[in-house]
Short mmCIF file of C-alpha atoms in Angstrom, two decimals:
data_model
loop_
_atom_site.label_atom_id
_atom_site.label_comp_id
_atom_site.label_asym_id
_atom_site.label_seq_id
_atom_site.Cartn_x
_atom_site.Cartn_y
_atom_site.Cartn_z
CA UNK A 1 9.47 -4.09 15.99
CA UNK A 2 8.41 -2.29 12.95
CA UNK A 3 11.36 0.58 12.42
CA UNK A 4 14.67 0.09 11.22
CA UNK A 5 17.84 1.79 12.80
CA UNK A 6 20.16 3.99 11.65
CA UNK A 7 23.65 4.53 12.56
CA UNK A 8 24.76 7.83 12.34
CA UNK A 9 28.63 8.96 13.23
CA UNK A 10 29.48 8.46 16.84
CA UNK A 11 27.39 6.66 19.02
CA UNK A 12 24.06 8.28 18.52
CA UNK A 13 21.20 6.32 16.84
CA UNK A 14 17.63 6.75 16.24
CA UNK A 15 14.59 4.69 15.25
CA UNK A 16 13.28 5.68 11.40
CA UNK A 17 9.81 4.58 11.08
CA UNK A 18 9.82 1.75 8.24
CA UNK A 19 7.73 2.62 5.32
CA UNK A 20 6.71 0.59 1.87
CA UNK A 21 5.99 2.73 -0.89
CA UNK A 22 4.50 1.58 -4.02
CA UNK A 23 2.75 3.21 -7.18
CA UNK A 24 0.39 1.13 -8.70
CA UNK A 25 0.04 1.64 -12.91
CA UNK A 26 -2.75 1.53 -15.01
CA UNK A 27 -1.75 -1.37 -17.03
CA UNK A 28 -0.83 -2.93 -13.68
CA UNK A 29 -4.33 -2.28 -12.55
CA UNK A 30 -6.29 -3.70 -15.65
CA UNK A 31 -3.85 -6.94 -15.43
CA UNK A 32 -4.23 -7.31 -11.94
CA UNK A 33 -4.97 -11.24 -11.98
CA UNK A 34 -1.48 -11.67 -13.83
CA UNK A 35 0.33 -8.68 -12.47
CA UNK A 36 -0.18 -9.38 -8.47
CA UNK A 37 2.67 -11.74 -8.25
CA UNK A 38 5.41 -9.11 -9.73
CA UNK A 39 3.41 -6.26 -7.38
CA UNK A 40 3.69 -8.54 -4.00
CA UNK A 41 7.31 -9.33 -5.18
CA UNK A 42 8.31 -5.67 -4.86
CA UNK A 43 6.69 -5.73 -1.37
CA UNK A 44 8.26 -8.67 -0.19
CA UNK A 45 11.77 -7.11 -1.53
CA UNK A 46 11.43 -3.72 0.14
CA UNK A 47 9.71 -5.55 3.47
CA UNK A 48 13.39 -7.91 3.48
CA UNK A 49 15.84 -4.87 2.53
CA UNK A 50 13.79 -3.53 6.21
CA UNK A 51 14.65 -5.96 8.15
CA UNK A 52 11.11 -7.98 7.42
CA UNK A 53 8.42 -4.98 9.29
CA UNK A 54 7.37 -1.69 8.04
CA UNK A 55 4.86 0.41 9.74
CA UNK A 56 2.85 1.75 6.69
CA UNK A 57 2.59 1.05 3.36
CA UNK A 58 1.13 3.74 1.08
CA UNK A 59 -0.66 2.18 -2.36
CA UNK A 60 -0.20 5.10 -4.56
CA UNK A 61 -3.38 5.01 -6.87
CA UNK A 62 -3.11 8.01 -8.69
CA UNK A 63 -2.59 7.11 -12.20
CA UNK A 64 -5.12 4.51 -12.46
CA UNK A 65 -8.61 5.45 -14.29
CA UNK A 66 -12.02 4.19 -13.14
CA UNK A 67 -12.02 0.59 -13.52
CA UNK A 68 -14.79 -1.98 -13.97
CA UNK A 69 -14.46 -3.59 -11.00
CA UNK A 70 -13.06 -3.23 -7.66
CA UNK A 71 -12.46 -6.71 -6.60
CA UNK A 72 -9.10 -7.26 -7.78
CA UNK A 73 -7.86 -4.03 -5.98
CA UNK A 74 -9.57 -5.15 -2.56
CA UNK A 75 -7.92 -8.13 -2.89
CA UNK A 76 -4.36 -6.59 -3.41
CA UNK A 77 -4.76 -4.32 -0.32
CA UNK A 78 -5.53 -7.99 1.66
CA UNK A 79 -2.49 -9.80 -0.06
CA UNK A 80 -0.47 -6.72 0.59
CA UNK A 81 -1.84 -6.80 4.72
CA UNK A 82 -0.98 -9.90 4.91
CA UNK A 83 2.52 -9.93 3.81
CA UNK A 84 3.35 -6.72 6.20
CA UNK A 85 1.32 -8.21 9.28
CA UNK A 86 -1.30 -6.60 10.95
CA UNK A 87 0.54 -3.92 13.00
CA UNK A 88 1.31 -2.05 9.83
CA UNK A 89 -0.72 0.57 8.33
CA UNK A 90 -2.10 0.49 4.93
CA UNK A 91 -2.79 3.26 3.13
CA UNK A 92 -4.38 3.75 -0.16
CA UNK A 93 -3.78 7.35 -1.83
CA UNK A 94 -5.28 9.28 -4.78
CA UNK A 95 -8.39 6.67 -6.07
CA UNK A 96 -10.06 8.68 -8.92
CA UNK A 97 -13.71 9.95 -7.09
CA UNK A 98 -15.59 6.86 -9.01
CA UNK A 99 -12.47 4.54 -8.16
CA UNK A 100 -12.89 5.48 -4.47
CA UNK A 101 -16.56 5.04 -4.33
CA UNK A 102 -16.55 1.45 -5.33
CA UNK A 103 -13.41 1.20 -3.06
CA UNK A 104 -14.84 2.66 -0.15
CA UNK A 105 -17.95 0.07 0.03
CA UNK A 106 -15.74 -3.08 0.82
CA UNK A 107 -12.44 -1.23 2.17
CA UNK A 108 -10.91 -3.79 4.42
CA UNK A 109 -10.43 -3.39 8.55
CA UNK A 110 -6.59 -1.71 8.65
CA UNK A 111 -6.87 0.04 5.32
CA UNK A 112 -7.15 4.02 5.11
CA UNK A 113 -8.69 5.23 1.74
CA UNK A 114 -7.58 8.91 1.34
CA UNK A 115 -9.05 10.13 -1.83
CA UNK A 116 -7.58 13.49 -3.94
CA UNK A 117 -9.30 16.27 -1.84
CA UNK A 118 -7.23 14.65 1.17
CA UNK A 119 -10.38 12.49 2.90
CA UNK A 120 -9.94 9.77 4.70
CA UNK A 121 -12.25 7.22 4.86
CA UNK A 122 -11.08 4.30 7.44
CA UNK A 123 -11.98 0.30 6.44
#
């Protein structure tokens, strides 16, 4: 469970770990409350096209400034958990420094914060 397959000419075949990739933007970020739903329908399209398990998925934050709060963020990384399953990975990449602060307080258990100097601070 957890990697997809893939056939390659003759009989040989090897297991390819099953990864989600998504890049969050800023406007998603500041619309979060409205914008989840279109954000957890990519996920559940990319989980399906894999057969319905990935191993990781990596929540590219890299283009979104310092934001007032970090509730609605948390809350994404839990919605996105729970779609995947527990087995899987999640892992949240390049948080500006103030962005990865206020993350870092409430990261939840099975999230990996990895700021921009390449830190990783386990939830």
């Amino acid at each position: 469970m957890g990697t997809a397959v893939v056939e390659r000419t003759g009989s040989r075949s090897w297991a390819e770990p099953a990864h989600i990739e998504l890049a969050v933007t800023p406007f998603e970020a500041r619309n979060l409350p409205y914008t989840i739903h279109g954000i957890m329908r990519s996920v559940r399209d990319q989980l399906s096209r894999m057969g319905g398990s990935a191993d990781q998925v990596t929540i590219d934050l890299s283009a979104v400034p310092p934001l007032p709060a970090c509730a609605p963020l948390l809350a994404l990384f839990q919605h996105v958990q729970r779609a995947v399953g527990p087995r899987a990975t999640i892992v949240v990449i390049g948080p500006s420094p103030a962005l990865a602060a206020c993350l870092r307080a409430d990261l939840p258990e099975g999230v990996v914060l990895v700021d921009r100097t390449g830190r990783r601070w386990p939830g």
